[in-house]
mmCIF file of C-alpha atoms and ligand atoms in Angstrom:
data_model
loop_
_atom_site.group_PDB
_atom_site.id
_atom_site.type_symbol
_atom_site.label_atom_id
_atom_site.label_comp_id
_atom_site.label_asym_id
_atom_site.label_seq_id
_atom_site.Cartn_x
_atom_site.Cartn_y
_atom_site.Cartn_z
ATOM 1 C CA UNK A 1 109.763 -129.261 55.396
ATOM 2 C CA UNK A 2 110.044 -131.036 52.061
ATOM 3 C CA UNK A 3 112.817 -129.943 49.736
ATOM 4 C CA UNK A 4 111.748 -128.280 46.512
ATOM 5 C CA UNK A 5 112.412 -130.001 43.189
ATOM 6 C CA UNK A 6 111.731 -127.985 40.047
ATOM 7 C CA UNK A 7 111.628 -129.803 36.711
ATOM 8 C CA UNK A 8 111.713 -128.224 33.251
ATOM 9 C CA UNK A 9 110.444 -130.597 30.585
ATOM 10 C CA UNK A 10 110.289 -130.543 26.796
ATOM 11 C CA UNK A 11 108.993 -132.718 24.001
ATOM 12 C CA UNK A 12 111.542 -135.469 24.762
ATOM 13 C CA UNK A 13 109.724 -136.594 27.909
ATOM 14 C CA UNK A 14 106.620 -137.413 25.874
ATOM 15 C CA UNK A 15 108.510 -139.026 22.969
ATOM 16 C CA UNK A 16 108.226 -142.514 24.464
ATOM 17 C CA UNK A 17 104.479 -141.988 24.836
ATOM 18 C CA UNK A 18 104.337 -141.685 21.049
ATOM 19 C CA UNK A 19 104.270 -137.903 20.651
ATOM 20 C CA UNK A 20 106.668 -136.524 18.062
ATOM 21 C CA UNK A 21 109.295 -134.003 19.122
ATOM 22 C CA UNK A 22 109.907 -130.857 17.063
ATOM 23 C CA UNK A 23 113.584 -130.834 16.147
ATOM 24 C CA UNK A 24 114.778 -134.459 16.105
ATOM 25 C CA UNK A 25 114.967 -136.249 12.756
ATOM 26 C CA UNK A 26 111.327 -136.862 11.784
ATOM 27 C CA UNK A 27 110.408 -133.975 14.099
ATOM 28 C CA UNK A 28 107.266 -131.960 13.470
ATOM 29 C CA UNK A 29 109.139 -128.932 12.157
ATOM 30 C CA UNK A 30 110.499 -131.027 9.277
ATOM 31 C CA UNK A 31 106.984 -131.373 7.876
ATOM 32 C CA UNK A 32 105.395 -128.098 8.871
ATOM 33 C CA UNK A 33 106.606 -124.534 8.694
ATOM 34 C CA UNK A 34 106.544 -122.752 12.048
ATOM 35 C CA UNK A 35 105.468 -119.513 10.399
ATOM 36 C CA UNK A 36 102.482 -121.270 8.779
ATOM 37 C CA UNK A 37 101.094 -123.203 11.734
ATOM 38 C CA UNK A 38 102.523 -121.683 14.905
ATOM 39 C CA UNK A 39 102.535 -117.907 14.522
ATOM 40 C CA UNK A 40 99.938 -115.130 14.665
ATOM 41 C CA UNK A 41 100.730 -114.342 11.007
ATOM 42 C CA UNK A 42 99.999 -117.941 10.016
ATOM 43 C CA UNK A 43 96.667 -117.765 11.823
ATOM 44 C CA UNK A 44 95.699 -114.579 9.985
ATOM 45 C CA UNK A 45 96.758 -116.069 6.638
ATOM 46 C CA UNK A 46 95.100 -119.452 6.899
ATOM 47 C CA UNK A 47 93.005 -120.248 9.929
ATOM 48 C CA UNK A 48 91.888 -123.630 8.578
ATOM 49 C CA UNK A 49 95.465 -124.846 8.209
ATOM 50 C CA UNK A 50 96.303 -123.870 11.783
ATOM 51 C CA UNK A 51 93.136 -125.415 13.219
ATOM 52 C CA UNK A 52 93.789 -128.593 11.262
ATOM 53 C CA UNK A 53 97.396 -128.824 12.497
ATOM 54 C CA UNK A 54 96.348 -128.555 16.154
ATOM 55 C CA UNK A 55 93.285 -130.763 15.667
ATOM 56 C CA UNK A 56 95.643 -133.509 14.492
ATOM 57 C CA UNK A 57 97.959 -132.939 17.456
ATOM 58 C CA UNK A 58 95.008 -132.998 19.875
ATOM 59 C CA UNK A 59 93.599 -136.244 18.442
ATOM 60 C CA UNK A 60 96.987 -137.843 18.824
ATOM 61 C CA UNK A 61 97.456 -136.712 22.413
ATOM 62 C CA UNK A 62 94.062 -138.121 23.343
ATOM 63 C CA UNK A 63 95.349 -141.554 22.321
ATOM 64 C CA UNK A 64 98.585 -141.349 24.336
ATOM 65 C CA UNK A 65 99.336 -142.400 27.867
ATOM 66 C CA UNK A 66 101.916 -141.106 30.337
ATOM 67 C CA UNK A 67 105.149 -143.103 30.376
ATOM 68 C CA UNK A 68 107.464 -144.183 33.189
ATOM 69 C CA UNK A 69 109.140 -140.749 33.268
ATOM 70 C CA UNK A 70 105.879 -138.830 33.831
ATOM 71 C CA UNK A 71 104.828 -141.333 36.474
ATOM 72 C CA UNK A 72 108.179 -141.289 38.290
ATOM 73 C CA UNK A 73 107.987 -137.473 38.588
ATOM 74 C CA UNK A 74 104.562 -137.858 40.198
ATOM 75 C CA UNK A 75 106.012 -140.431 42.639
ATOM 76 C CA UNK A 76 108.678 -137.926 43.635
ATOM 77 C CA UNK A 77 105.885 -135.931 45.333
ATOM 78 C CA UNK A 78 105.839 -138.567 48.092
ATOM 79 C CA UNK A 79 108.958 -136.987 49.566
ATOM 80 C CA UNK A 80 109.488 -133.657 47.776
ATOM 81 C CA UNK A 81 107.596 -130.528 46.895
ATOM 82 C CA UNK A 82 107.712 -130.924 43.111
ATOM 83 C CA UNK A 83 106.861 -128.257 40.539
ATOM 84 C CA UNK A 84 106.878 -129.155 36.877
ATOM 85 C CA UNK A 85 107.400 -126.402 34.341
ATOM 86 C CA UNK A 86 106.652 -127.877 30.953
ATOM 87 C CA UNK A 87 106.982 -126.573 27.433
ATOM 88 C CA UNK A 88 104.698 -129.390 26.365
ATOM 89 C CA UNK A 89 101.088 -128.781 25.429
ATOM 90 C CA UNK A 90 99.999 -132.360 26.134
ATOM 91 C CA UNK A 91 98.393 -133.365 29.452
ATOM 92 C CA UNK A 92 100.665 -136.307 30.246
ATOM 93 C CA UNK A 93 102.183 -134.857 33.425
ATOM 94 C CA UNK A 94 98.707 -134.431 34.898
ATOM 95 C CA UNK A 95 97.644 -137.854 33.609
ATOM 96 C CA UNK A 96 100.752 -139.311 35.266
ATOM 97 C CA UNK A 97 99.662 -137.862 38.610
ATOM 98 C CA UNK A 98 101.701 -134.654 38.982
ATOM 99 C CA UNK A 99 99.764 -132.012 40.899
ATOM 100 C CA UNK A 100 101.748 -128.817 40.211
ATOM 101 C CA UNK A 101 102.234 -128.248 36.497
ATOM 102 C CA UNK A 102 102.898 -124.913 34.779
ATOM 103 C CA UNK A 103 102.296 -125.032 31.021
ATOM 104 C CA UNK A 104 104.580 -122.374 29.578
ATOM 105 C CA UNK A 105 103.401 -122.860 25.991
ATOM 106 C CA UNK A 106 99.708 -123.481 26.590
ATOM 107 C CA UNK A 107 97.516 -126.556 26.557
ATOM 108 C CA UNK A 108 96.256 -128.506 23.587
ATOM 109 C CA UNK A 109 93.082 -129.643 25.331
ATOM 110 C CA UNK A 110 91.932 -126.057 25.848
ATOM 111 C CA UNK A 111 90.576 -123.435 23.464
ATOM 112 C CA UNK A 112 90.508 -119.700 23.917
ATOM 113 C CA UNK A 113 88.683 -116.690 22.615
ATOM 114 C CA UNK A 114 90.335 -114.545 19.950
ATOM 115 C CA UNK A 115 88.649 -111.492 21.461
ATOM 116 C CA UNK A 116 89.335 -111.940 25.184
ATOM 117 C CA UNK A 117 92.406 -113.981 26.150
ATOM 118 C CA UNK A 118 90.949 -114.635 29.592
ATOM 119 C CA UNK A 119 88.137 -116.717 28.136
ATOM 120 C CA UNK A 120 89.625 -120.215 28.145
ATOM 121 C CA UNK A 121 87.610 -123.407 27.767
ATOM 122 C CA UNK A 122 88.279 -127.117 28.286
ATOM 123 C CA UNK A 123 88.126 -128.395 24.710
ATOM 124 C CA UNK A 124 89.063 -132.061 24.282
ATOM 125 C CA UNK A 125 87.846 -132.170 20.645
ATOM 126 C CA UNK A 126 88.467 -130.490 17.282
ATOM 127 C CA UNK A 127 88.199 -126.708 17.109
ATOM 128 C CA UNK A 128 86.247 -125.843 13.973
ATOM 129 C CA UNK A 129 85.697 -122.622 12.090
ATOM 130 C CA UNK A 130 82.498 -121.248 13.594
ATOM 131 C CA UNK A 131 83.208 -122.485 17.141
ATOM 132 C CA UNK A 132 82.936 -119.293 19.149
ATOM 133 C CA UNK A 133 83.425 -117.986 22.662
ATOM 134 C CA UNK A 134 80.559 -116.528 24.679
ATOM 135 C CA UNK A 135 81.348 -113.111 23.205
ATOM 136 C CA UNK A 136 80.892 -114.505 19.721
ATOM 137 C CA UNK A 137 84.481 -114.564 18.450
ATOM 138 C CA UNK A 138 86.220 -117.520 16.831
ATOM 139 C CA UNK A 139 88.032 -119.902 19.189
ATOM 140 C CA UNK A 140 91.736 -120.575 18.675
ATOM 141 C CA UNK A 141 94.059 -123.187 20.181
ATOM 142 C CA UNK A 142 95.234 -122.228 23.691
ATOM 143 C CA UNK A 143 98.838 -122.320 22.515
ATOM 144 C CA UNK A 144 101.635 -119.768 22.781
ATOM 145 C CA UNK A 145 102.797 -119.187 19.225
ATOM 146 C CA UNK A 146 106.188 -117.911 18.125
ATOM 147 C CA UNK A 147 106.240 -114.154 18.518
ATOM 148 C CA UNK A 148 103.708 -114.183 21.356
ATOM 149 C CA UNK A 149 104.345 -113.373 25.009
ATOM 150 C CA UNK A 150 104.883 -116.187 27.508
ATOM 151 C CA UNK A 151 102.907 -114.938 30.515
ATOM 152 C CA UNK A 152 103.554 -118.070 32.599
ATOM 153 C CA UNK A 153 107.220 -117.088 32.879
ATOM 154 C CA UNK A 154 106.092 -114.882 35.775
ATOM 155 C CA UNK A 155 105.082 -118.036 37.640
ATOM 156 C CA UNK A 156 108.019 -120.127 36.472
ATOM 157 C CA UNK A 157 110.913 -117.831 37.395
ATOM 158 C CA UNK A 158 110.157 -117.619 41.153
ATOM 159 C CA UNK A 159 109.744 -121.416 41.243
ATOM 160 C CA UNK A 160 113.193 -121.961 39.743
ATOM 161 C CA UNK A 161 114.708 -119.423 42.145
ATOM 162 C CA UNK A 162 113.320 -121.425 45.091
ATOM 163 C CA UNK A 163 114.524 -124.828 43.849
ATOM 164 C CA UNK A 164 116.755 -127.071 46.001
ATOM 165 C CA UNK A 165 117.210 -129.393 43.008
ATOM 166 C CA UNK A 166 116.667 -128.479 39.341
ATOM 167 C CA UNK A 167 116.093 -131.084 36.622
ATOM 168 C CA UNK A 168 115.836 -130.547 32.862
ATOM 169 C CA UNK A 169 114.380 -133.355 30.733
ATOM 170 C CA UNK A 170 114.074 -133.761 26.950
ATOM 171 C CA UNK A 171 114.407 -130.259 25.626
ATOM 172 C CA UNK A 172 116.793 -128.930 23.009
ATOM 173 C CA UNK A 173 116.977 -125.680 25.040
ATOM 174 C CA UNK A 174 116.871 -123.497 21.960
ATOM 175 C CA UNK A 175 113.506 -121.804 22.471
ATOM 176 C CA UNK A 176 113.524 -118.715 24.671
ATOM 177 C CA UNK A 177 112.459 -117.556 27.171
ATOM 178 C CA UNK A 178 112.019 -121.141 28.466
ATOM 179 C CA UNK A 179 115.645 -122.069 27.780
ATOM 180 C CA UNK A 180 116.823 -119.203 29.983
ATOM 181 C CA UNK A 181 115.068 -120.538 33.086
ATOM 182 C CA UNK A 182 118.083 -122.598 34.111
ATOM 183 C CA UNK A 183 119.980 -119.368 34.755
ATOM 184 C CA UNK A 184 117.620 -118.532 37.624
ATOM 185 C CA UNK A 185 118.601 -121.648 39.607
ATOM 186 C CA UNK A 186 120.757 -120.941 42.673
ATOM 187 C CA UNK A 187 124.479 -121.364 42.143
ATOM 188 C CA UNK A 188 125.068 -124.143 44.668
ATOM 189 C CA UNK A 189 122.090 -126.463 44.038
ATOM 190 C CA UNK A 190 122.465 -129.740 42.137
ATOM 191 C CA UNK A 191 121.228 -129.575 38.556
ATOM 192 C CA UNK A 192 120.546 -132.515 36.244
ATOM 193 C CA UNK A 193 119.986 -132.706 32.538
ATOM 194 C CA UNK A 194 118.478 -135.857 31.005
ATOM 195 C CA UNK A 195 118.603 -136.387 27.230
ATOM 196 C CA UNK A 196 119.595 -139.388 25.069
ATOM 197 C CA UNK A 197 121.375 -137.204 22.532
ATOM 198 C CA UNK A 198 124.617 -135.338 22.994
ATOM 199 C CA UNK A 199 124.070 -131.625 23.192
ATOM 200 C CA UNK A 200 125.983 -128.511 24.119
ATOM 201 C CA UNK A 201 125.607 -128.293 27.896
ATOM 202 C CA UNK A 202 124.673 -124.964 29.438
ATOM 203 C CA UNK A 203 127.635 -123.467 31.286
ATOM 204 C CA UNK A 204 126.303 -123.444 34.793
ATOM 205 C CA UNK A 205 127.760 -124.812 38.030
ATOM 206 C CA UNK A 206 126.905 -128.238 39.522
ATOM 207 C CA UNK A 207 125.308 -129.598 36.368
ATOM 208 C CA UNK A 208 125.331 -133.350 35.702
ATOM 209 C CA UNK A 209 124.300 -134.917 32.418
ATOM 210 C CA UNK A 210 122.390 -138.214 32.336
ATOM 211 C CA UNK A 211 122.744 -139.344 28.755
ATOM 212 C CA UNK A 212 119.631 -141.562 28.666
ATOM 213 C CA UNK A 213 116.072 -141.694 27.371
ATOM 214 C CA UNK A 214 113.558 -140.136 29.749
ATOM 215 C CA UNK A 215 111.993 -143.435 30.868
ATOM 216 C CA UNK A 216 115.404 -144.743 31.932
ATOM 217 C CA UNK A 217 117.096 -141.550 33.140
ATOM 218 C CA UNK A 218 114.179 -140.115 35.100
ATOM 219 C CA UNK A 219 113.423 -143.448 36.749
ATOM 220 C CA UNK A 220 117.078 -143.686 37.840
ATOM 221 C CA UNK A 221 117.270 -140.129 39.178
ATOM 222 C CA UNK A 222 113.927 -140.276 40.984
ATOM 223 C CA UNK A 223 114.933 -143.502 42.748
ATOM 224 C CA UNK A 224 118.169 -141.841 43.840
ATOM 225 C CA UNK A 225 116.387 -138.714 45.130
ATOM 226 C CA UNK A 226 113.771 -140.764 47.010
ATOM 227 C CA UNK A 227 116.517 -142.751 48.724
ATOM 228 C CA UNK A 228 118.334 -139.560 49.739
ATOM 229 C CA UNK A 229 115.254 -137.843 51.192
HETATM 230 N N1 APR B 1 113.850 -138.972 26.215
HETATM 231 C C1 APR B 1 114.386 -137.749 26.539
HETATM 232 N N2 APR B 1 114.691 -136.820 25.620
HETATM 233 C C2 APR B 1 114.481 -137.130 24.328
HETATM 234 C C3 APR B 1 113.936 -138.364 23.906
HETATM 235 C C4 APR B 1 113.617 -139.319 24.936
HETATM 236 N N3 APR B 1 113.115 -140.525 24.656
HETATM 237 N N4 APR B 1 113.849 -138.354 22.558
HETATM 238 C C5 APR B 1 114.312 -137.167 22.152
HETATM 239 N N5 APR B 1 114.705 -136.420 23.205
HETATM 240 C C6 APR B 1 115.262 -135.051 23.250
HETATM 241 C C7 APR B 1 116.013 -134.609 22.014
HETATM 242 O O1 APR B 1 117.363 -135.069 22.034
HETATM 243 C C8 APR B 1 115.914 -133.085 22.124
HETATM 244 O O2 APR B 1 116.969 -132.564 22.913
HETATM 245 O O3 APR B 1 114.198 -134.147 23.382
HETATM 246 C C9 APR B 1 114.580 -132.876 22.857
HETATM 247 C C10 APR B 1 113.466 -132.388 21.964
HETATM 248 O O4 APR B 1 113.776 -131.112 21.495
HETATM 249 P P1 APR B 1 112.714 -130.280 20.651
HETATM 250 O O5 APR B 1 112.107 -131.138 19.608
HETATM 251 O O6 APR B 1 113.377 -129.024 20.208
HETATM 252 O O7 APR B 1 111.543 -129.964 21.718
HETATM 253 P P2 APR B 1 111.477 -128.831 22.820
HETATM 254 O O8 APR B 1 112.820 -128.495 23.357
HETATM 255 O O9 APR B 1 110.414 -129.222 23.767
HETATM 256 O O10 APR B 1 110.955 -127.588 21.970
HETATM 257 C C11 APR B 1 110.713 -126.381 22.611
HETATM 258 O O11 APR B 1 109.778 -125.509 20.625
HETATM 259 O O12 APR B 1 108.459 -125.520 18.718
HETATM 260 C C12 APR B 1 108.523 -125.323 20.023
HETATM 261 O O13 APR B 1 106.724 -124.726 21.281
HETATM 262 C C13 APR B 1 107.462 -125.862 20.894
HETATM 263 O O14 APR B 1 107.540 -126.247 23.261
HETATM 264 C C14 APR B 1 108.236 -126.450 22.036
HETATM 265 C C15 APR B 1 109.542 -125.682 21.998
#
């Protein structure tokens, strides 16, 4: 049976594809206020502003391609059972070839009803005021905003508990509940963290830090894991 690799990714893995991160210098949260564009309150205050923010993000993602890190994770499936848990709302893991991707914070290329959260549509274009679901209510971005529940944690936690190897790539690990996932990994399994910037490392056993950009660090680690398998 193939060993299970579980990977938690954040904005850093898509940085080299040209997508801005949130908290680095020049990050998105320097220019936009979270409470204006990424909260239920912001949506109720100014729907146009929120739609415009995500329409810009969506247009940008449609121009981007997966990078070496996304592609290497897909190659890892040759010899491992790989599950990706991503905080990213882009589709670059899927575009890179990964087949098991859990989007904790939603997906930019989908829209959902504001009346019935189960009505979700593929929506690779702008969402405009007046675009409605089949029940007639305004569509919103299919994004988990601050202050909202993260239902996909129910899928993510059991995956992490089953991991034989756990890898974290390009996340500042400050947004919960996602940042807490690492605590569900078994004590004895190898854990890797890949990030080009120094950061406070979580205090968990068997953790190694690869202090590199995703394209370099993930390529290196994937080669090593494929050789070991
Ligand atoms: N390769 C790998 N990591 C990188 C790279 C790179 N080329 N460039 C930057 N990074 C790292 C940064 O050092 C930082 O640790 O990526 C991380 C990005 O952190 P954040 O901008 O905070 O992004 P993320 O952790 O994904 O944010 C979590 O916050 O606002 C929300 O919902 C949004 O899902 C997002 C969540």
